[in-house]
XYZ file of C-alpha atoms in Angstrom:
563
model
C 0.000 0.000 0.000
C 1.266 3.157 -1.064
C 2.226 6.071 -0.688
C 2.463 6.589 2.951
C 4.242 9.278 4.880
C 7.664 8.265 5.992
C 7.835 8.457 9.871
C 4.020 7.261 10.089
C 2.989 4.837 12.348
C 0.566 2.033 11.190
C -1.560 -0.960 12.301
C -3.488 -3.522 10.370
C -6.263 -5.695 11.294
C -7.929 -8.878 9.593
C -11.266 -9.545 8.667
C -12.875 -13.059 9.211
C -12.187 -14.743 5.931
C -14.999 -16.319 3.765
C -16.013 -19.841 4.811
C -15.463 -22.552 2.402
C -17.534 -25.290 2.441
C -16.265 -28.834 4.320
C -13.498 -26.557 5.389
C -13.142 -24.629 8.914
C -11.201 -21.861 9.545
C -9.096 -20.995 12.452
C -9.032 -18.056 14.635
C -8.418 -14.838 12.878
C -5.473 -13.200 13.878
C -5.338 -10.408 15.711
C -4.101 -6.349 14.149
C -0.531 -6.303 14.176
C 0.464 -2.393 14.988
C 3.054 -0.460 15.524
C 4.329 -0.189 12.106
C 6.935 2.467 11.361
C 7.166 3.542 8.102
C 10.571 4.135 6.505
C 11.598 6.641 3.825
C 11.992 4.919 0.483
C 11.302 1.531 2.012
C 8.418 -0.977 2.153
C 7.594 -1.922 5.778
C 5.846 -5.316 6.297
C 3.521 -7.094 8.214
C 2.275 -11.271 7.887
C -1.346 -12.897 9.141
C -1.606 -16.943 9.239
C -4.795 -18.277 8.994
C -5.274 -22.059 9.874
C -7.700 -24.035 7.745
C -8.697 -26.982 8.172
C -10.845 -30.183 6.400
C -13.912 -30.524 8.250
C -13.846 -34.536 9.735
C -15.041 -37.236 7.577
C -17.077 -40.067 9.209
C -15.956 -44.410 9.062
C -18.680 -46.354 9.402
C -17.852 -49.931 10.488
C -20.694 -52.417 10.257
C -20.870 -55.968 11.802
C -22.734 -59.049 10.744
C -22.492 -62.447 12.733
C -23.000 -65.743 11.039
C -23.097 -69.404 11.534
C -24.712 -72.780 10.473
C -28.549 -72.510 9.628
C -30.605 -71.936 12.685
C -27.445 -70.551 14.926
C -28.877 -68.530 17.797
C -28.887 -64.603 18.024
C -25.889 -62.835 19.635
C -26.073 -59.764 21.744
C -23.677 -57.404 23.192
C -21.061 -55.053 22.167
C -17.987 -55.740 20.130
C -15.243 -53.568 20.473
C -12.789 -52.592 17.490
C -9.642 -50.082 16.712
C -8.566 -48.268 13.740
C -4.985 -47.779 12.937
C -4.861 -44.857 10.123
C -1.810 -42.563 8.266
C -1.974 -38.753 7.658
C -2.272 -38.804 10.469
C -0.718 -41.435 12.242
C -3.128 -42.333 14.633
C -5.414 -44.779 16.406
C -9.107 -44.805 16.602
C -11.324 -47.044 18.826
C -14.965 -48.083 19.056
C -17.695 -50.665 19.341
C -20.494 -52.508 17.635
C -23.064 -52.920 19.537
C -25.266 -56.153 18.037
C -28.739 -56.988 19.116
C -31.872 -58.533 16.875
C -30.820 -59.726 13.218
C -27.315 -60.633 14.513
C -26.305 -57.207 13.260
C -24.890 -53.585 14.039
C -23.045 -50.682 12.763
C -20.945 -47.528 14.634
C -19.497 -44.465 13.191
C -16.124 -42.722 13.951
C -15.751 -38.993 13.180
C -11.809 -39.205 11.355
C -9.556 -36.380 10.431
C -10.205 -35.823 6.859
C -6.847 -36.739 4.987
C -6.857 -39.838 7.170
C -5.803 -42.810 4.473
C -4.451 -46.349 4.647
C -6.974 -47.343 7.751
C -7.209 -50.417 9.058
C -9.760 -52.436 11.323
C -8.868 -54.676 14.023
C -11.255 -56.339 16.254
C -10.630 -56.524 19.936
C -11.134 -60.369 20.282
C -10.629 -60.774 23.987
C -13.052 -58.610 24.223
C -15.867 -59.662 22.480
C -19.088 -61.671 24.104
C -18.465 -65.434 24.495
C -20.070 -67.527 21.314
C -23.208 -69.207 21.784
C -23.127 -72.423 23.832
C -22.191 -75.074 21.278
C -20.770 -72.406 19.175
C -16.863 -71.386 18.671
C -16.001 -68.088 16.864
C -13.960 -68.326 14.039
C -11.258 -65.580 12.725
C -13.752 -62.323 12.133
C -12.888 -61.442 8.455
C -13.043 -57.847 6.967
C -13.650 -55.273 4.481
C -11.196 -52.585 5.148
C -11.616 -49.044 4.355
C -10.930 -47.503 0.555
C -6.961 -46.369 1.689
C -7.187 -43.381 0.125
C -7.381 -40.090 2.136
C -10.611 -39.346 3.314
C -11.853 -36.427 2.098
C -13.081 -33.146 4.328
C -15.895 -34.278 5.735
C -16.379 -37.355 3.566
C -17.343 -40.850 4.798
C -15.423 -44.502 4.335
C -16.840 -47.496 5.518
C -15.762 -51.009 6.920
C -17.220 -54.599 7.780
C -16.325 -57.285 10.615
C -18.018 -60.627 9.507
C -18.146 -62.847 12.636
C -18.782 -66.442 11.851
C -20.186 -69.214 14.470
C -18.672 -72.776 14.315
C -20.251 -75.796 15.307
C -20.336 -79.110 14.333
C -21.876 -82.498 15.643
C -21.623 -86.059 16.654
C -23.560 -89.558 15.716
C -22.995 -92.347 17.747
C -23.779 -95.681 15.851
C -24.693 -98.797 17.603
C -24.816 -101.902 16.192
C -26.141 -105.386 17.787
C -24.587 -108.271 16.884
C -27.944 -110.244 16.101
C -31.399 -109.317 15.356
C -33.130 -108.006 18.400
C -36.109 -109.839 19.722
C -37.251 -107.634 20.812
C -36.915 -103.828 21.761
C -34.017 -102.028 23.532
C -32.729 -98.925 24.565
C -29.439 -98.100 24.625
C -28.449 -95.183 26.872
C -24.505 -93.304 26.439
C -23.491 -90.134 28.723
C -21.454 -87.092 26.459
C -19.051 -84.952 27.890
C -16.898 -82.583 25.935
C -14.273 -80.158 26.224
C -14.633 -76.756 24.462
C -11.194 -75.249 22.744
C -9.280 -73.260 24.772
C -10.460 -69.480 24.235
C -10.663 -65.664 25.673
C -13.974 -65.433 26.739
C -14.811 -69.649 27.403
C -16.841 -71.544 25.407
C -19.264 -74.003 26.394
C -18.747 -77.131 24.425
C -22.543 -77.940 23.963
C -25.421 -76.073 22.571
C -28.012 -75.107 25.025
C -30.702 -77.866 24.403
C -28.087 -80.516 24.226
C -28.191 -83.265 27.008
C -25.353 -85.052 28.818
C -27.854 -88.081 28.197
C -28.475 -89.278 24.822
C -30.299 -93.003 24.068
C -30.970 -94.906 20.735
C -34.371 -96.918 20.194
C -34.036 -100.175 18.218
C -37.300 -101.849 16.987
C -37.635 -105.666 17.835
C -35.436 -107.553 15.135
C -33.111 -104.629 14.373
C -29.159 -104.591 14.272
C -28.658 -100.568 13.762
C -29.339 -97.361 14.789
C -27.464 -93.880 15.598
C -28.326 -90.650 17.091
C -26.945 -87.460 16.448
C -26.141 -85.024 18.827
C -25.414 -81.175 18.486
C -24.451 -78.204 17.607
C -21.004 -78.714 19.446
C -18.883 -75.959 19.129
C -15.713 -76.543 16.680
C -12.743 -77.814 17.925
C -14.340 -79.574 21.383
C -12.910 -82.723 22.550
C -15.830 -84.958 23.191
C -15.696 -88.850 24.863
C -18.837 -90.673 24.861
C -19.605 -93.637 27.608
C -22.567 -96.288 27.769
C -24.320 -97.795 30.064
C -24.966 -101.461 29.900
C -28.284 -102.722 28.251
C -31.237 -103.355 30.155
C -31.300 -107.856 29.969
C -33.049 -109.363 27.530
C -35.145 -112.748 28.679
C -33.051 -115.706 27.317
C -30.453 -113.469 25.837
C -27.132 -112.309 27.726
C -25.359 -109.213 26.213
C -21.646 -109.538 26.039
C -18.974 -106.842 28.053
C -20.568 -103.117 27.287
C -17.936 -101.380 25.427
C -15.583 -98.968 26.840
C -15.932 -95.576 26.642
C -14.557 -93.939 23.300
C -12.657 -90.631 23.683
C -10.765 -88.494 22.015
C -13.466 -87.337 19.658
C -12.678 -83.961 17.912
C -15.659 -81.919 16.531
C -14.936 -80.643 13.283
C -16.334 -77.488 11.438
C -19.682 -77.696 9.733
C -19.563 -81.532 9.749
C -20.281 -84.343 12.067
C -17.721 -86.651 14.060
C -18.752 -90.038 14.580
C -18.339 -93.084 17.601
C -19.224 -96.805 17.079
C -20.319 -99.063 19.746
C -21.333 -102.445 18.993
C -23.045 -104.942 21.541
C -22.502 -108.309 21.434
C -25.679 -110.605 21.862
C -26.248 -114.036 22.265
C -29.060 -116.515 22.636
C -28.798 -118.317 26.065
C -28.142 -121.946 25.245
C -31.275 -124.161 24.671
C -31.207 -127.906 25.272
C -31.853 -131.061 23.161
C -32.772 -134.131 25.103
C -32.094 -137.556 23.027
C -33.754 -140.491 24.679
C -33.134 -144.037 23.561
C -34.789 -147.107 23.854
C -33.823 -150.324 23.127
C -35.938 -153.267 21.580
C -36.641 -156.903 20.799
C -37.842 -160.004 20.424
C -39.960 -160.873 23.223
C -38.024 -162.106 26.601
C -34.911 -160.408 25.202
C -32.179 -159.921 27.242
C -32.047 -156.255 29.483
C -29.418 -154.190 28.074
C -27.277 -151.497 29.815
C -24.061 -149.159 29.312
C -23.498 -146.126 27.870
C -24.840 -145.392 24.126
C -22.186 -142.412 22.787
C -23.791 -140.230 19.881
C -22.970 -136.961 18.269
C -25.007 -134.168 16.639
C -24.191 -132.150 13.606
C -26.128 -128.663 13.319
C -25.947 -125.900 11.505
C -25.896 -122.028 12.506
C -23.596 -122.626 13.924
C -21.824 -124.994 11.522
C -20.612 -127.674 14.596
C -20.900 -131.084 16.096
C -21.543 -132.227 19.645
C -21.114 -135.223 21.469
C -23.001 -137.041 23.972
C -23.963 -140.522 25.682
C -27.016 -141.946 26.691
C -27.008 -144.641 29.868
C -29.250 -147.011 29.780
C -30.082 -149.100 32.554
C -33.437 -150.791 33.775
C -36.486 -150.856 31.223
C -34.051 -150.665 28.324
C -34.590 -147.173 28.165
C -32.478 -144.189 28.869
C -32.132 -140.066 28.395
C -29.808 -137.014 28.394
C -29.932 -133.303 27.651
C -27.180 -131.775 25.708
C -26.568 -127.715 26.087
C -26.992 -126.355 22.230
C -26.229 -122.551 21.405
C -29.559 -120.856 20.664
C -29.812 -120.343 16.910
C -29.038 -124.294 16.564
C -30.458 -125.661 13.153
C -30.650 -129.015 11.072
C -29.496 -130.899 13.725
C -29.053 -134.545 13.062
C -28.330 -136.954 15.597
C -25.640 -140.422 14.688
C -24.721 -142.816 17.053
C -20.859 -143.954 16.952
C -22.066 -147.948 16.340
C -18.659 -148.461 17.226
C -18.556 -147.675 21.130
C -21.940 -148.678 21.639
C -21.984 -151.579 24.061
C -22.091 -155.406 23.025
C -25.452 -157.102 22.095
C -26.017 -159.229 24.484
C -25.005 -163.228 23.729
C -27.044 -164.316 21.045
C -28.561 -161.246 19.614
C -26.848 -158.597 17.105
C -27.599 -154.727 16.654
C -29.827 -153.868 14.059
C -29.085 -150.625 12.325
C -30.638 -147.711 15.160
C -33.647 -145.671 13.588
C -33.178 -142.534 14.713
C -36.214 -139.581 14.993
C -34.297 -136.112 14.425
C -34.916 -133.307 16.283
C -36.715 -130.110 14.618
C -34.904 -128.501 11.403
C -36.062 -124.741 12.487
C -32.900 -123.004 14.844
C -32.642 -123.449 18.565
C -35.080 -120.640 20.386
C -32.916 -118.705 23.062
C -33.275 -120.894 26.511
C -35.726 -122.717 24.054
C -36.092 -127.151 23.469
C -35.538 -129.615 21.220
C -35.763 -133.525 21.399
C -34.372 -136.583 19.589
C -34.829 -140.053 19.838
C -32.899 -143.346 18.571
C -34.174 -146.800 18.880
C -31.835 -149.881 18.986
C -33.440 -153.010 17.857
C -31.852 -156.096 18.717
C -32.261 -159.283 16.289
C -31.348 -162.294 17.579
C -28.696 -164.448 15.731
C -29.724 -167.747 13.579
C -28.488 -171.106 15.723
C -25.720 -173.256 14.597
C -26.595 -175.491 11.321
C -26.129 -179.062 13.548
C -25.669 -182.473 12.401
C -25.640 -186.041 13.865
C -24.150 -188.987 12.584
C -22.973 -192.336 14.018
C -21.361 -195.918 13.685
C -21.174 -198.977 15.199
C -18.070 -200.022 16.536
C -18.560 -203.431 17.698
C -21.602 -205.427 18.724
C -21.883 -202.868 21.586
C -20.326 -200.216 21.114
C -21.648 -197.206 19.214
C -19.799 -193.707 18.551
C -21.490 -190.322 17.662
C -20.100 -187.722 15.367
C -21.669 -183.994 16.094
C -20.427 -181.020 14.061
C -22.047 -177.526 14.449
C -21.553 -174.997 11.778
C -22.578 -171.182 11.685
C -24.104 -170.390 8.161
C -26.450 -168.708 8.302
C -26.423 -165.395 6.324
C -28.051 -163.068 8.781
C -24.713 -164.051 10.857
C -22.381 -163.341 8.084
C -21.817 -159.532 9.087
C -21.209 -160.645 12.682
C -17.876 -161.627 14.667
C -18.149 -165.139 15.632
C -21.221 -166.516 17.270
C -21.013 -168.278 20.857
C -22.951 -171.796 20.779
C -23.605 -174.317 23.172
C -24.042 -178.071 22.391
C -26.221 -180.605 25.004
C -26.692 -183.752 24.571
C -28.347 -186.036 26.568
C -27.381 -189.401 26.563
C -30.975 -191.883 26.020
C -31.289 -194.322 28.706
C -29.223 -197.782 28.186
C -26.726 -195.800 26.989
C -23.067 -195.794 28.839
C -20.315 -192.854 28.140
C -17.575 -194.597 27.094
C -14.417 -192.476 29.374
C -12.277 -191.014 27.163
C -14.021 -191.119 24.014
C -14.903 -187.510 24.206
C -13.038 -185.365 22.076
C -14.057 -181.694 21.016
C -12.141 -180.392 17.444
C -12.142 -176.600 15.984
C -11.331 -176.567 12.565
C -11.121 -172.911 11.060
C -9.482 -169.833 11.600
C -8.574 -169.318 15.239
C -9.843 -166.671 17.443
C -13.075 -167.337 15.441
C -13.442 -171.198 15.963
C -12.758 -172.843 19.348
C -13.922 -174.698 22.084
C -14.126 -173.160 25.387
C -15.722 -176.438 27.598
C -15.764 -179.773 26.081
C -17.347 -182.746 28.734
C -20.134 -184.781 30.647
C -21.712 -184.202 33.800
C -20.516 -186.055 36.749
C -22.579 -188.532 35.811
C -21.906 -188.805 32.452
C -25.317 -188.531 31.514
C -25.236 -185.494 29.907
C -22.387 -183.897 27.594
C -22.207 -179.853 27.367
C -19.740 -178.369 24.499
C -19.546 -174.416 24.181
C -17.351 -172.488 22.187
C -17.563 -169.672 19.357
C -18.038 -170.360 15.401
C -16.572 -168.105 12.433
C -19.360 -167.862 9.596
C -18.746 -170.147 6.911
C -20.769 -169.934 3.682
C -20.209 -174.015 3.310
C -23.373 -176.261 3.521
C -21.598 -179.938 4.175
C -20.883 -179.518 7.578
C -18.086 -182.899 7.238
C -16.222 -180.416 5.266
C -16.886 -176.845 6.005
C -14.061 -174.316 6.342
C -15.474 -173.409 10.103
C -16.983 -176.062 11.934
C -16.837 -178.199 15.329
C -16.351 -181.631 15.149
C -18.015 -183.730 18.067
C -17.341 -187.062 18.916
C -18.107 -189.447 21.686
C -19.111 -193.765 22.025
C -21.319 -195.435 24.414
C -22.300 -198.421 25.084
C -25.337 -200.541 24.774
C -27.164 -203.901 25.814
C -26.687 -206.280 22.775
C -30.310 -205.729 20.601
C -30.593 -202.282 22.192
C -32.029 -199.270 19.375
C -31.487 -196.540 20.600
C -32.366 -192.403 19.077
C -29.805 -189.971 20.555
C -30.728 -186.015 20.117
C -27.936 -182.930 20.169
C -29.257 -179.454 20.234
C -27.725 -176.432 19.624
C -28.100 -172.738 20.152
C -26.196 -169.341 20.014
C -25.155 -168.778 23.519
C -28.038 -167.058 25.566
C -30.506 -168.561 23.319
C -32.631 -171.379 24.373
C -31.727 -174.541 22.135
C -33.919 -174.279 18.962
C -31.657 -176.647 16.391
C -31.573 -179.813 17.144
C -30.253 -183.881 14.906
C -31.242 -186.964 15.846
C -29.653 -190.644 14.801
C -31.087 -193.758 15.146
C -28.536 -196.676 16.191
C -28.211 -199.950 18.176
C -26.230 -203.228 18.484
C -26.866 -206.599 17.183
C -28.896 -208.857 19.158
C -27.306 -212.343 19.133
C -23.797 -213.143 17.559
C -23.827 -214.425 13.820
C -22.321 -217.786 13.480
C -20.220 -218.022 10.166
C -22.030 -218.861 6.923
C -20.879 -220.102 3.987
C -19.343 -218.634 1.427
C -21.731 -219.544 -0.795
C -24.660 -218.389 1.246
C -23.047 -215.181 1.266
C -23.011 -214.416 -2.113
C -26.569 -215.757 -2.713
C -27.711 -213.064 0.306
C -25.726 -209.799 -1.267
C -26.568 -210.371 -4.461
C -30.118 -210.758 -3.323
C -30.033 -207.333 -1.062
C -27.804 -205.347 -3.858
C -30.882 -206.052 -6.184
C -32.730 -204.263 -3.607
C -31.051 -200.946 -3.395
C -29.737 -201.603 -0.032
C -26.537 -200.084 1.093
C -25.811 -203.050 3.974
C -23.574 -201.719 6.908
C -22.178 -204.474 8.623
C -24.425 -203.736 11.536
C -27.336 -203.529 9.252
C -26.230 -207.267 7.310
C -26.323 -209.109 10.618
C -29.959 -207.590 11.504
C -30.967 -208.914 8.672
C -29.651 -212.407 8.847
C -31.100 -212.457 12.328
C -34.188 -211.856 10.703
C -33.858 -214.456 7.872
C -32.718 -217.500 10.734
C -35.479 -216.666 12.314
């Protein structure tokens, strides 16, 4: 400003300046005075004025999410912004209520660029029960500088975890009939600032599975669980089953990490089993009538099915030719069919052989649990054909007469058996005297099979007993069958004396039921010698005849003709 008087004193004052819009100004400063003005010189004075961007505004806005049908979260999650131009730190906090969502704005120094949004997690409400948080994500700010009085805007996302658990139970057979199963949870949430409780709010301890009669599966799932928990899950052991024991409850299974989104799963499988039924196998033995009484042990064995195995078991028989016994059988038992082991069975008694057993099987359908089954087997007993027996015999002298006896065994039903015990009586007719030492008793055949046990008269020598066992032999002579016993014995008798001698046989026990008879005696009066001539004349007369003449037999007959 110009001219002014050298030597004056000036002062200068400032008028407010002209607002501009998103802008502030400062204070206006004061009139500087006291300005001396110098002769051919320009004198100065300065004003500063301090303007400033009005603040812009960051709005940050939170939304919380989670697995479909996650509960609402409440409460107030604090935050911080770290910014440049300037370099400085903001803080604040979204509160949340209904809709899981909620926003706050931050008045920022306009210019402020690069921000970025942290999320004080230590701070934040606890998750949901059953629920973990995850890492919040974000939307940061545009980094540019805000602008006087502009507005930038940010997003925390908060995400829920939770996953869940099935336990699967398995029986080992079909149930018959319903059951519970009952298991006790307990879990561990992760480790985290604030706590987290492991399981969701409507989620029991106690969990149970349902299984229809005849089932073998079922599960239950339990949750939400928040991520990351350690769970272990226990059971308790079945309620009993009528006829059925369960096998040791498992243990407890641990260990179990819940995953994110997904479901962790336990199997526990129960072991059941029928409790053993029984099968009773009774025997009886039969026969002819008056047959011998029978006793000893019977052994047998039983094939079955389902499961595929055999069992063994014996049968005593005593009185009444009758006997029982009860075998234990798993439950579940089918197609069992009963064989006796012919080979242990006891001896037939003496006389008799087994006939192949008949047997009535027990029920094809499987074994109830605790459940019955029965099974007979008869034994029929046959008795064994007698001894084939002949009789022949010859005159010795005028007195003196010996018997030939041979007993064979050949009869076919005998031919499967080991050799047959027989007895041999004969009783010796009246007139008749046992010559001593005439008896003799000879096996002819393999030995072992054919022999002579007793061989000899009474002490009276009235009666002669021979026992003693016979091989089968499929020979009809008995003179000259492979297996036989050879009898033979003299006696005595008044001169003129005809005499019929019987032998009877039988297998030993047996009454006798085979018997021979011969026809013999000794000549009445001695024959005086004839001529020769005579002779002749009489054997060519009896040879025309057909006659066979013993020498016995010749002298009858001349007794005859002299008289």
């Amino acid at each position: 400003m110009s001219p002014i008087v050298a030597g004056s004193t000036c002062s200068v004052a400032e008028s407010a300046p002209a607002a501009i819009p998103n802008y502030t100004w400062g204070t206006t400063p004061g009139p500087n005075g006291n300005i001396v003005i110098a002769s051919g010189a320009t004198a100065s004075t300065a004003f500063t004025n301090t303007l400033t961007g009005n603040p812009g505004t960051l709005t940050v806005s939170k939304t919380i999410n989670g697995p479909a049908g996650f509960p609402a979260v409440t409460g107030s999650f604090p935050f911080t912004v770290a910014c440049l131009t300037p370099t400085a730190n903001y803080s604040g906090s979204v509160v949340v209520s209904a809709g899981n969502t909620g926003n706050a704005t931050l008045s920022m120094p306009a210019g402020s660029s690069a921000c970025v949004i942290s999320e004080t997690l230590a701070s934040r409400p606890a998750a949901p029960a059953g629920y973990a948080w995850a890492a919040p994500t974000y939307t940061q700010p545009n980094a540019a500088p805000l602008p006087a009085a502009g507005t930038t805007i940010g997003t925390i996302a908060n995400p829920l975890q939770s996953g869940s658990l099935t336990i699967n139970k398995t029986v080992s057979m079909a149930l018959p009939q319903a059951a519970t199963f009952d298991f006790t949870i307990s879990c561990s949430a992760p480790t985290s600032t604030p706590a987290t409780t492991a399981l969701g709010a409507t989620v029991s301890t106690s969990q149970s599975i349902a299984l229809a009669s005849g089932a073998t599966t079922g599960s239950v799932t339990v949750g939400p669980i928040a991520t990351g928990s350690t769970c272990s899950v226990a059971e308790t052991a079945p309620a009993p089953i009528p006829n059925y024991t369960w096998g040791t409850t498992p243990g407890p299974n641990g260990n179990i990490v819940i995953p994110s989104g997904a479901t962790a799963s336990t199997a526990f499988t129960n072991t059941l089993t029928g409790n053993p039924g029984t099968l009773t196998v009774s025997k009886t033995v039969t026969g002819p009538a008056g047959f011998p009484a029978v006793t000893g042990s019977f052994p047998f064995s039983v094939a079955c099915l389902t499961p595929t195995a055999s069992y063994s078991g014996s049968v005593l028989v005593s009185a009444g030719n009758t006997g029982n016994t009860t075998l234990s059988m798993p439950a579940g038992s089918s197609a069992c069919v009963i064989s006796e082991t012919l080979a242990s069975r006891p001896a037939a008694p003496a006389g008799y052989a087994w006939a192949a057993p008949t047997y009535t099987q027990p029920n094809a359908a499987p074994l109830a649990a605790a459940g019955t089954m029965t099974g007979a087997i008869v034994n029929p007993l046959t008795p064994l054909d007698p001894p084939f027996i002949s009789k022949r015999a010859r005159v010795i002298d005028g007195t003196t007469l010996e018997w030939t006896v041979t007993v064979i065994n050949n009869a076919l039903p005998n031919a499967g058996q080991t050799p047959v015990g027989f007895t041999v009586s004969d009783a010796l007719p009246a007139g008749v005297a046992f010559v001593t030492g005439s008896l003799s008793c000879t096996p002819t055949g393999t030995p072992g099979q054919t022999s002579v046990a007793t061989c000899g008269f009474n002490p009276g020598n009235t009666n002669l007993t021979v026992t003693g066992t016979l091989g089968y032999t499929p020979d009809t002579a008995p003179a000259t069958a492979s297996q036989r016993v050879d009898i033979v014995f003299r006696g005595t008798v008044a001169q003129g004396q005809m005499v019929v001698n019987t032998a009877c046989t039988n297998v030993t026990g047996q009454t006798p039921s085979r018997c021979a008879s011969n026809t013999a005696g000794s000549d009445a009066l001695p024959v005086p010698a004839l001529d020769a001539r005579v002779l002749a004349v009489l054997t060519l007369l009896l040879a025309s005849m057909g006659l066979v003449l013993t020498r016995g037999g010749a002298k009858s007959l001349l007794k005859g003709i002299r008289k």
